[in-house]
mmCIF file of C-alpha atoms in Angstrom:
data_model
loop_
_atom_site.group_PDB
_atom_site.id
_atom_site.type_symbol
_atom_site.label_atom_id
_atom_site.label_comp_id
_atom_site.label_asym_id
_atom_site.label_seq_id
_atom_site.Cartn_x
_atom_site.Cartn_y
_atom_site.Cartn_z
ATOM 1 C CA UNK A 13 -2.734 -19.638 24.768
ATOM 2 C CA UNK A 14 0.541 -19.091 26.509
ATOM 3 C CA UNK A 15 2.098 -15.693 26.953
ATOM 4 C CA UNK A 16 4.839 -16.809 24.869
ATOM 5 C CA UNK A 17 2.272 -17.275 21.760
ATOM 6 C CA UNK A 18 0.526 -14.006 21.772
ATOM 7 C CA UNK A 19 1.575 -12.146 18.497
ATOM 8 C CA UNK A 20 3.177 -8.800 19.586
ATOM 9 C CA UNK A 21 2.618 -5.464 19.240
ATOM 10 C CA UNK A 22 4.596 -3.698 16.187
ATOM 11 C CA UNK A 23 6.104 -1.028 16.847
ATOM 12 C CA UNK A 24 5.662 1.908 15.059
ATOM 13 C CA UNK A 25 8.436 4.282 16.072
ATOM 14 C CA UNK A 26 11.368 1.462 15.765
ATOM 15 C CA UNK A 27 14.930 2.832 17.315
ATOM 16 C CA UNK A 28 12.319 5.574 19.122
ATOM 17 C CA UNK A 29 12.060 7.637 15.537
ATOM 18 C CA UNK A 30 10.156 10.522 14.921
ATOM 19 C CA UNK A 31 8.478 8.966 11.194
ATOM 20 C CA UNK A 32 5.947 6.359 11.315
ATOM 21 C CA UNK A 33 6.487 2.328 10.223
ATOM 22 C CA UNK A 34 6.794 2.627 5.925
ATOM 23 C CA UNK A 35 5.274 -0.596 4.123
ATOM 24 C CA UNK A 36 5.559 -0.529 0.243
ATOM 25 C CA UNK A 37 4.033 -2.664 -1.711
ATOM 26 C CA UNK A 38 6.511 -3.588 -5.149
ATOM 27 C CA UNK A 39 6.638 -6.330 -7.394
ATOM 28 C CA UNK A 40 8.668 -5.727 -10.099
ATOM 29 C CA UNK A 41 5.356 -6.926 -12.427
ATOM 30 C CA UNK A 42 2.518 -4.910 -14.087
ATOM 31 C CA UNK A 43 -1.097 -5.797 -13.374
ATOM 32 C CA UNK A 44 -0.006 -7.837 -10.055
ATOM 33 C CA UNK A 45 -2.453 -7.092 -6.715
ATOM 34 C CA UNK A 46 -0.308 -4.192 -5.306
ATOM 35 C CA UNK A 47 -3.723 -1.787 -5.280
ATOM 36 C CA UNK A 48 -5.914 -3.998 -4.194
ATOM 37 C CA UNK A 49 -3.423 -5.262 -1.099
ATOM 38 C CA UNK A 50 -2.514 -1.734 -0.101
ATOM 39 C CA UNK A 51 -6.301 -0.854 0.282
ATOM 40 C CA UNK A 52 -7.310 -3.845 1.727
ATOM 41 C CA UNK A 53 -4.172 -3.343 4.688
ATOM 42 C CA UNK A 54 -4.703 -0.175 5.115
ATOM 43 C CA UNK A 55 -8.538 -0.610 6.187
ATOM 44 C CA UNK A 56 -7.892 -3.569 7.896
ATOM 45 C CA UNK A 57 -4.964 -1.380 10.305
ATOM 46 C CA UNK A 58 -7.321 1.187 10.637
ATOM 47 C CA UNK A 59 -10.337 -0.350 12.026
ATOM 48 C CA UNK A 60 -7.846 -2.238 14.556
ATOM 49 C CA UNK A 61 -7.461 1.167 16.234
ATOM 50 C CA UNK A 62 -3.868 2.140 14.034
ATOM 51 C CA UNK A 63 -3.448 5.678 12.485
ATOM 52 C CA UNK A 64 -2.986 4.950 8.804
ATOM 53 C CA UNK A 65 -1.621 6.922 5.768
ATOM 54 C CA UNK A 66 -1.557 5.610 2.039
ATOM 55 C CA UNK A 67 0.418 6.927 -0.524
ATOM 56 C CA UNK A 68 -0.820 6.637 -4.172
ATOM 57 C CA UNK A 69 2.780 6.811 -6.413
ATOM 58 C CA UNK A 70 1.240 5.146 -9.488
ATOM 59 C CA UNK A 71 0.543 7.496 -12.486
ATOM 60 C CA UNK A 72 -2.458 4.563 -12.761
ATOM 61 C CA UNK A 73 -4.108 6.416 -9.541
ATOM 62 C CA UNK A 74 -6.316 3.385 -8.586
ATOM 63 C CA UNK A 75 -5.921 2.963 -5.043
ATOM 64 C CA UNK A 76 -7.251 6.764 -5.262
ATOM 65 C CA UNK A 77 -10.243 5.757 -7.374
ATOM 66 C CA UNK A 78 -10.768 2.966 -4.891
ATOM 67 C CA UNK A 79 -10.471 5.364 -2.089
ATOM 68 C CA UNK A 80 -12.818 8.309 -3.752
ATOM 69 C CA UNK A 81 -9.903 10.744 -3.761
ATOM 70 C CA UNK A 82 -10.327 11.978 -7.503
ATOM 71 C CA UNK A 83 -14.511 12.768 -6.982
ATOM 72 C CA UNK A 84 -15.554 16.046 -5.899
ATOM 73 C CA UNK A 85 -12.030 16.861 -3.979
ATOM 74 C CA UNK A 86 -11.666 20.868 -3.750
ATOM 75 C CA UNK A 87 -10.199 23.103 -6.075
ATOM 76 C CA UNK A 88 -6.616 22.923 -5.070
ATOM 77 C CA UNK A 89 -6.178 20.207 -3.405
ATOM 78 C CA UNK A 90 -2.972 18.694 -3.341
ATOM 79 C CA UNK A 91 -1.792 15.150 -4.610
ATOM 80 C CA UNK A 92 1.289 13.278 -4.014
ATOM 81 C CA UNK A 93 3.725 15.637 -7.015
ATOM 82 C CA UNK A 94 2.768 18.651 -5.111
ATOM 83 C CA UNK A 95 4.158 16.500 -1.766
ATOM 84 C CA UNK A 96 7.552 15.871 -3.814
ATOM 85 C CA UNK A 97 7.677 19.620 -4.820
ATOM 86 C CA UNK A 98 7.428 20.774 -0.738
ATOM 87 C CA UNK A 99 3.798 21.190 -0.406
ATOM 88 C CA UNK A 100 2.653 20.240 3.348
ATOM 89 C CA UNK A 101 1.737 16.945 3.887
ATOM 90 C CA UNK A 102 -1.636 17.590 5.442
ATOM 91 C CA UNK A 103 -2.806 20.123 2.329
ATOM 92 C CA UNK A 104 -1.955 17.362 0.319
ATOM 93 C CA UNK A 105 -4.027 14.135 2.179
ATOM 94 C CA UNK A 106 -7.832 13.912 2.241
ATOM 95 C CA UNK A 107 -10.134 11.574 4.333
ATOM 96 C CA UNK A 108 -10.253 8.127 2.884
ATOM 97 C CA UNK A 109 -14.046 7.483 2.078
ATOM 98 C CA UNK A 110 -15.799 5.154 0.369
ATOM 99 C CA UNK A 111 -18.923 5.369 -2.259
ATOM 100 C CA UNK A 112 -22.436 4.317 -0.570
ATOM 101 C CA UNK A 113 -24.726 5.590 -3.414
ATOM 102 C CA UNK A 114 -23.542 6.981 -7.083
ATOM 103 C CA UNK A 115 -25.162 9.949 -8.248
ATOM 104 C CA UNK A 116 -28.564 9.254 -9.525
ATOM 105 C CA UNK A 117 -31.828 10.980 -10.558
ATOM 106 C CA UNK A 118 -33.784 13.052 -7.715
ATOM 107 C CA UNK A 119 -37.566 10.708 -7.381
ATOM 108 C CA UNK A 120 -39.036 13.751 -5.761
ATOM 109 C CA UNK A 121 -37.591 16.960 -8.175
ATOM 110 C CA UNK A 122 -37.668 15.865 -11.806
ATOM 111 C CA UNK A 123 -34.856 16.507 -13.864
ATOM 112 C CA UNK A 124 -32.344 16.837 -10.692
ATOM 113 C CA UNK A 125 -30.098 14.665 -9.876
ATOM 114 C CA UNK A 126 -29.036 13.368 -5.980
ATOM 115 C CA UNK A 127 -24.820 13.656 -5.265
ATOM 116 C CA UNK A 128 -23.309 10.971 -4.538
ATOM 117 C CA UNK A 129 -22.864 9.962 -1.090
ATOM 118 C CA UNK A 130 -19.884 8.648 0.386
ATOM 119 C CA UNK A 131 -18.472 7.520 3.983
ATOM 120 C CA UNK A 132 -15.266 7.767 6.080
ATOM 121 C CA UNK A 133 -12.771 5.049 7.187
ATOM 122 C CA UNK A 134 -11.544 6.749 10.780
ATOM 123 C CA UNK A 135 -8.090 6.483 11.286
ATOM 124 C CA UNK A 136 -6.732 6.713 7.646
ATOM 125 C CA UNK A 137 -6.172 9.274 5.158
ATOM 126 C CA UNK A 138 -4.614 8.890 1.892
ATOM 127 C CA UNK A 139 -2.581 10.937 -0.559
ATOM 128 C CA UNK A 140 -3.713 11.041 -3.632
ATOM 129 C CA UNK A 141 -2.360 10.045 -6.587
ATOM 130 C CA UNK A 142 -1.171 12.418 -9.963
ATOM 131 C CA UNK A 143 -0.529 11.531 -13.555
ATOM 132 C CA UNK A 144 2.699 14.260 -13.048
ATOM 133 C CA UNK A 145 4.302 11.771 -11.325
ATOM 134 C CA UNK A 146 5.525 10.378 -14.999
ATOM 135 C CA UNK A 147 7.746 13.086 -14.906
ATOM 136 C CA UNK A 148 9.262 12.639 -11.732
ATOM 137 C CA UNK A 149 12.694 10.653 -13.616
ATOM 138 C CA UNK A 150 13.355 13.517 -15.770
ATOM 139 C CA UNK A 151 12.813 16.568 -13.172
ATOM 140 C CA UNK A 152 15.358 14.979 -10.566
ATOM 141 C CA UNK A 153 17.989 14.577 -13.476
ATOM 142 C CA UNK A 154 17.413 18.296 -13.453
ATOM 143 C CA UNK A 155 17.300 18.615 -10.316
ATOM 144 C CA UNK A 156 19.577 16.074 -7.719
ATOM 145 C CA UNK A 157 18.061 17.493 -4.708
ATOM 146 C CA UNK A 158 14.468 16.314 -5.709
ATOM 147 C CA UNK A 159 15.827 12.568 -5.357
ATOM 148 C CA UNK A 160 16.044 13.289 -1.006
ATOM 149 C CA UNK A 161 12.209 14.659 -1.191
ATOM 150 C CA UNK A 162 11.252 11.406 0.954
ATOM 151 C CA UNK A 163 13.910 11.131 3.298
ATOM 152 C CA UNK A 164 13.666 14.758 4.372
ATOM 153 C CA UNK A 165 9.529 14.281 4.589
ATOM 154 C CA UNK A 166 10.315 11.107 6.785
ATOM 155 C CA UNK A 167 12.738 13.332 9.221
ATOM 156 C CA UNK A 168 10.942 16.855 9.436
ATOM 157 C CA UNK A 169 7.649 15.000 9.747
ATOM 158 C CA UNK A 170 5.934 15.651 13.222
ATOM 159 C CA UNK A 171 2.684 14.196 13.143
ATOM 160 C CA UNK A 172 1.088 11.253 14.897
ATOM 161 C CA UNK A 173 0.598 8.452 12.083
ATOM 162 C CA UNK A 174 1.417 4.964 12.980
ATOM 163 C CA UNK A 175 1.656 3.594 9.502
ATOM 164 C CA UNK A 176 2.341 4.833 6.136
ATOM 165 C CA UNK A 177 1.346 2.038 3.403
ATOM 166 C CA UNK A 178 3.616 2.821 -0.125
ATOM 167 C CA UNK A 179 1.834 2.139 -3.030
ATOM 168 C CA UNK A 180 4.556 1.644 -6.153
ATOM 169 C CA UNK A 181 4.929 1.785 -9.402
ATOM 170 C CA UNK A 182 5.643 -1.569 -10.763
ATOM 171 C CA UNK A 183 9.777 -0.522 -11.266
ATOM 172 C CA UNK A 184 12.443 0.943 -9.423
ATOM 173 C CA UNK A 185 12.733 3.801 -11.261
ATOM 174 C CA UNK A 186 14.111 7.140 -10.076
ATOM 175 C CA UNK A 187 10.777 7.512 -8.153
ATOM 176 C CA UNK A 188 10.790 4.896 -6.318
ATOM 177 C CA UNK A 189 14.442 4.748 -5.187
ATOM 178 C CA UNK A 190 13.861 8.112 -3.702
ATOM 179 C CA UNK A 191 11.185 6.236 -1.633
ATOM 180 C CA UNK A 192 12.581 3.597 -1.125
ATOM 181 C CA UNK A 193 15.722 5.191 0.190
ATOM 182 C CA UNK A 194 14.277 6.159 3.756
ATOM 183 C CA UNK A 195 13.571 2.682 4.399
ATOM 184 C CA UNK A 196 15.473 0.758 7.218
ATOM 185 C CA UNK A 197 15.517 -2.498 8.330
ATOM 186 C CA UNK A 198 12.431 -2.389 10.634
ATOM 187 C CA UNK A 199 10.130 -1.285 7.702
ATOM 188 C CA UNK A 200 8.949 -3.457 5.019
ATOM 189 C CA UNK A 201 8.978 -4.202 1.299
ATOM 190 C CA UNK A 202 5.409 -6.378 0.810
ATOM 191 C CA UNK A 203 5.318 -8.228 -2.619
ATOM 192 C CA UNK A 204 2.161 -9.402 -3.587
ATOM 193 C CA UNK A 205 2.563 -11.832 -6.010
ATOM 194 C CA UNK A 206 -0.326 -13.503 -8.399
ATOM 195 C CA UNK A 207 0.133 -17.048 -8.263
ATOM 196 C CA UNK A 208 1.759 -17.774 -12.032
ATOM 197 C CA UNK A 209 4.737 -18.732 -12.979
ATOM 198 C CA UNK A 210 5.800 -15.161 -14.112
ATOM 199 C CA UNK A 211 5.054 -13.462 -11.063
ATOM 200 C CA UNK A 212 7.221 -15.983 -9.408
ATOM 201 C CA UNK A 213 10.183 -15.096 -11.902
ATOM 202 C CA UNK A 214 9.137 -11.252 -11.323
ATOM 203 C CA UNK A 215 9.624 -11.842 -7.533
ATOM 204 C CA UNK A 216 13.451 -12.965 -8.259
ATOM 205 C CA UNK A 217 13.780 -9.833 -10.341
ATOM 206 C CA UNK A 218 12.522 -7.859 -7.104
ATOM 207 C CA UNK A 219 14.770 -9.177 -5.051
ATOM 208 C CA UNK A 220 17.642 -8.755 -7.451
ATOM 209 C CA UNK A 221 16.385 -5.569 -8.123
ATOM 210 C CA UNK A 222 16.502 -4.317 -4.412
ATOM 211 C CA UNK A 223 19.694 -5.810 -3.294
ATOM 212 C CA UNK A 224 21.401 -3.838 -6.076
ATOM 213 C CA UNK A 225 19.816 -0.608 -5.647
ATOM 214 C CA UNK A 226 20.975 -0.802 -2.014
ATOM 215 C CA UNK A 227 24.406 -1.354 -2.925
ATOM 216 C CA UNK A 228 24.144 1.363 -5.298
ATOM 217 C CA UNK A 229 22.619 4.029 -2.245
ATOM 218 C CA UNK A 230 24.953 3.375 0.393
ATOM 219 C CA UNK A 231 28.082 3.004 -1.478
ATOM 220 C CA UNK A 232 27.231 7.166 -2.645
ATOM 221 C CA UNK A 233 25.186 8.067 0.621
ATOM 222 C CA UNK A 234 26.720 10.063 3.515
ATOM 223 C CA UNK A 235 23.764 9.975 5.297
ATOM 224 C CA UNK A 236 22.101 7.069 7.190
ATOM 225 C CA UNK A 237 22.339 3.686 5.368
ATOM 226 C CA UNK A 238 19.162 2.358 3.293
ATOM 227 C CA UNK A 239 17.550 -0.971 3.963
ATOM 228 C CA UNK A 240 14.286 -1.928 2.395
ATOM 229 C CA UNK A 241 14.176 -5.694 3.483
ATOM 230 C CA UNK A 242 11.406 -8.291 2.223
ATOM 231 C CA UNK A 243 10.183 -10.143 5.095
ATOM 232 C CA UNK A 244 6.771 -11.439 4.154
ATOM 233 C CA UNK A 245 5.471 -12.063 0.776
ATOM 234 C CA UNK A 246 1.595 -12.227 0.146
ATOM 235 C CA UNK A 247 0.541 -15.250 -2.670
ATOM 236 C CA UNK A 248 -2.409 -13.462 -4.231
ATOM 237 C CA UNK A 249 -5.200 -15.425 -5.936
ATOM 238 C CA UNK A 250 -4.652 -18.741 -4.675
ATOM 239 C CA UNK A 251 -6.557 -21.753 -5.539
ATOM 240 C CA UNK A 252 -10.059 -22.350 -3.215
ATOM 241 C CA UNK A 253 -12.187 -25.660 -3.523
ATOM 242 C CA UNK A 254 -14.301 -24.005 -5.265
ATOM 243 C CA UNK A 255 -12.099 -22.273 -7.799
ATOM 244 C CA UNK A 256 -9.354 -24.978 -8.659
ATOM 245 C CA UNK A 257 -6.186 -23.796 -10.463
ATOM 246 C CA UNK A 258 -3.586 -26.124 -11.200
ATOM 247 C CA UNK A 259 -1.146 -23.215 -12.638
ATOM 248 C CA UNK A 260 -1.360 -22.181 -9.207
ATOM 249 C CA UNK A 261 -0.914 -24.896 -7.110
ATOM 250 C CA UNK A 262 2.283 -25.495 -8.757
ATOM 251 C CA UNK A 263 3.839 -22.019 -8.254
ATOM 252 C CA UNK A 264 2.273 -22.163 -4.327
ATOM 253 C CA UNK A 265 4.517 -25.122 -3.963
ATOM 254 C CA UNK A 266 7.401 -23.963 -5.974
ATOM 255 C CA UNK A 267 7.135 -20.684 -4.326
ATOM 256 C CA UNK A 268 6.840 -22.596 -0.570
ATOM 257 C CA UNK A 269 10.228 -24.904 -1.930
ATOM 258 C CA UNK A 270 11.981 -21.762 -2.688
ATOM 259 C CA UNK A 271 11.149 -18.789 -0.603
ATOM 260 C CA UNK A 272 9.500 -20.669 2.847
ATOM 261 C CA UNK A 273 13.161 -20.649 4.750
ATOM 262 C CA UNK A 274 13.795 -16.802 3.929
ATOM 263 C CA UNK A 275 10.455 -15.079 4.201
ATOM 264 C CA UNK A 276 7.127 -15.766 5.931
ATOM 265 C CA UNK A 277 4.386 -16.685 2.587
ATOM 266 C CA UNK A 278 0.768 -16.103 3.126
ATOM 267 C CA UNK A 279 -2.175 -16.879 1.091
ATOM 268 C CA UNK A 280 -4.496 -14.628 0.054
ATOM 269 C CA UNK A 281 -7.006 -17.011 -1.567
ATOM 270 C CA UNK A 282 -8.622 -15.859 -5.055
ATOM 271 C CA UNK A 283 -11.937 -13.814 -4.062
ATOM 272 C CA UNK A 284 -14.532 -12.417 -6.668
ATOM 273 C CA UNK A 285 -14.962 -9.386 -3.706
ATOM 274 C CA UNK A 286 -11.346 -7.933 -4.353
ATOM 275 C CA UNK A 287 -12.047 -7.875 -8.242
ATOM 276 C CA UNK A 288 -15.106 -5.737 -7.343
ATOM 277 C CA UNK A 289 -13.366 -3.130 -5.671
ATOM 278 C CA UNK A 290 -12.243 -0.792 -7.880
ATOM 279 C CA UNK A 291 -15.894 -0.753 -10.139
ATOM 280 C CA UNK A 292 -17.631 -0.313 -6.623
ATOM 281 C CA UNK A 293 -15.295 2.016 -5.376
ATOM 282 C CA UNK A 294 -15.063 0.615 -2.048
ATOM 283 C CA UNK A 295 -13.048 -1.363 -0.351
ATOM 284 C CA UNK A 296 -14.183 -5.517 0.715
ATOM 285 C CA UNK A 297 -14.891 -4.595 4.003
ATOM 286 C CA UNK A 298 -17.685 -2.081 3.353
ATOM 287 C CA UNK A 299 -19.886 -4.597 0.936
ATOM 288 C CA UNK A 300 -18.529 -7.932 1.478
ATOM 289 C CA UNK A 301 -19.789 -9.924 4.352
ATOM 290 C CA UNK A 302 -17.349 -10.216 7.194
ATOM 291 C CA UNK A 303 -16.179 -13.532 6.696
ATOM 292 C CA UNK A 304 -15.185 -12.988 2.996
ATOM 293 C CA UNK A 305 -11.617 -14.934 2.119
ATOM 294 C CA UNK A 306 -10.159 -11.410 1.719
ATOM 295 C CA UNK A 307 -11.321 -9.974 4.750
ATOM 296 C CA UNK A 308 -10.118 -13.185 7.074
ATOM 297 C CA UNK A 309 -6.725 -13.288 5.160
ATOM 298 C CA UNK A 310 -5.826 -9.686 5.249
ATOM 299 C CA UNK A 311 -6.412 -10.099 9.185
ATOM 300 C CA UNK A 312 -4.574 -13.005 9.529
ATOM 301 C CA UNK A 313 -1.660 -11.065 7.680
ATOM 302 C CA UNK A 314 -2.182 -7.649 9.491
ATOM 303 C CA UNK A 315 -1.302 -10.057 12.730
ATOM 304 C CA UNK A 316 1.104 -11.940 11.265
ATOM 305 C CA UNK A 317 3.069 -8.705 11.021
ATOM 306 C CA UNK A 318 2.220 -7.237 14.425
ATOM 307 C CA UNK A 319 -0.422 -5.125 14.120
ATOM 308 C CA UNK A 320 -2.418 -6.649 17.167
ATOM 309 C CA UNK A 321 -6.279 -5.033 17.257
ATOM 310 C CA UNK A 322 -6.267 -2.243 19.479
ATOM 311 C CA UNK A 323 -10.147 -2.763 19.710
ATOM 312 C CA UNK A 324 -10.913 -5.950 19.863
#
């Protein structure tokens, strides 16, 4: 392999900032693979050596299930709504961890029961999710200032995270412009889109979506412009030999027709380990065998957008 070919490096700091690389996954659908892509990034960055932070913004909370951050936290801990209202961002993140054994009855004490065990990811944290979120929309009509919560985390933050992985709310509501709005040209708007026909038509609505909403922020901003580009779009779910789908074949190729000279497309081939990861409350990689489709795609995409394995 020629110099030329090696993938390289991201970097993580772009224009030498002081905030790390922001990645949000959006489609402007319900029920698409935006959970399950976040947490299966975000481990995949981490064991290649990056320093990894995932926000939970959906009143759903799943990538938080997934992650264990709504068992046994402490009394007091903070979640992402305490992060809008100006709690500190490290009282308000918690070790990512995954379940290794449930609770379950005690063999040797009868009538007591064994806690549940769990164990770290290094490198990544997450900030869990909050059903108070839903009210986000109606406190920053109250309240303008609440809408620049992001933007001034992103510039006073001072901390040594190479990643933060954004995981939305399928709309760009109030919420999610105010996240959105830090966003510049180097950071990333991922779309993960389910291989049907309407997830294809829910893509053009996220594009449409996005262009307008920057029109909208920089023709009232003072400050810096916004820029949340879409530069890679993951097709989730798509046909294997083994698992034929004709449905999506058809919107593979009439996604590869329409988007393949704009964006880079990856597969993410349909995998009965990603539907198990919310029940086992773990992500592929710590009960899947290591050449599982979800596991070799995710890589393939974690390179494909620069993240090059510090450990390999």
């Amino acid at each position: 392999m020629s110099l030329q070919s090696l993938p390289r490096k991201r970097d993580t700091r772009p224009g030498g900032r002081n905030w790390p690389l922001l990645i949000a996954a959006l489609i402007i659908s319900g029920g698409s693979a935006k959970t399950s892509s976040i947490i299966m990034l975000a481990v995949t960055l981490a064991l290649r050596g990056y320093k990894v932070r995932v926000f939970d913004f959906d009143h759903q909370r799943s990538a938080s299930h997934i992650a264990c951050a709504m068992d046994e936290l402490p009394a007091g801990q903070g979640t992402v709504y305490d992060l809008m209202h100006g709690a500190p961002l490290d009282s308000c993140s918690v070790p990512y961890r995954y379940l290794v054994a449930p609770e379950r009855p005690d063999p040797d004490n009868e009538g007591q029961m064994l806690p549940a065990e769990y164990e770290e990811i290094p490198n990544l944290q997450i900030v869990p999710g909050s059903r108070n979120v839903k009210n986000f929309d109606t406190e920053s009509t109250q309240d303008g200032f609440l809408l620049g919560w992001f933007r001034d985390l992103c510039d006073d933050f001072e901390g040594d995270d190479d990643v933060w992985l954004l995981d939305l709310p399928a709309s760009l509501s109030k919420l999610g412009v105010s996240v959105l709005t830090p966003f510049q040209e180097d950071d990333e708007i991922l779309p993960p889109v389910l291989v049907t026909s309407k997830e294809e038509t829910d893509l053009k609505a996220t594009f449409e979506e996005l262009a307008e909403m920057k029109r909208t922020q920089n023709a009232n901003s003072r400050r810096r412009k916004t820029a949340p580009t879409i530069k890679h779009v993951m097709m989730c779910g798509t046909p294997t030999p083994g698992r034929p789908d004709a449905e999506g074949d058809m919107t593979v190729e009439s996604m590869t027709a329409t988007y393949s000279g704009h964006v880079e497309l990856h597969k993410v081939r349909w995998s009965s380990y990603i539907r198990q990861q919310h029940r086992r409350q773990a992500p592929v990689h710590a009960f899947g065998p290591r050449n599982a489709a979800p596991i070799e795609d995710y890589n393939k995409l974690a390179t494909a957008l620069g993240f090059v394995d510090l450990n390999p």
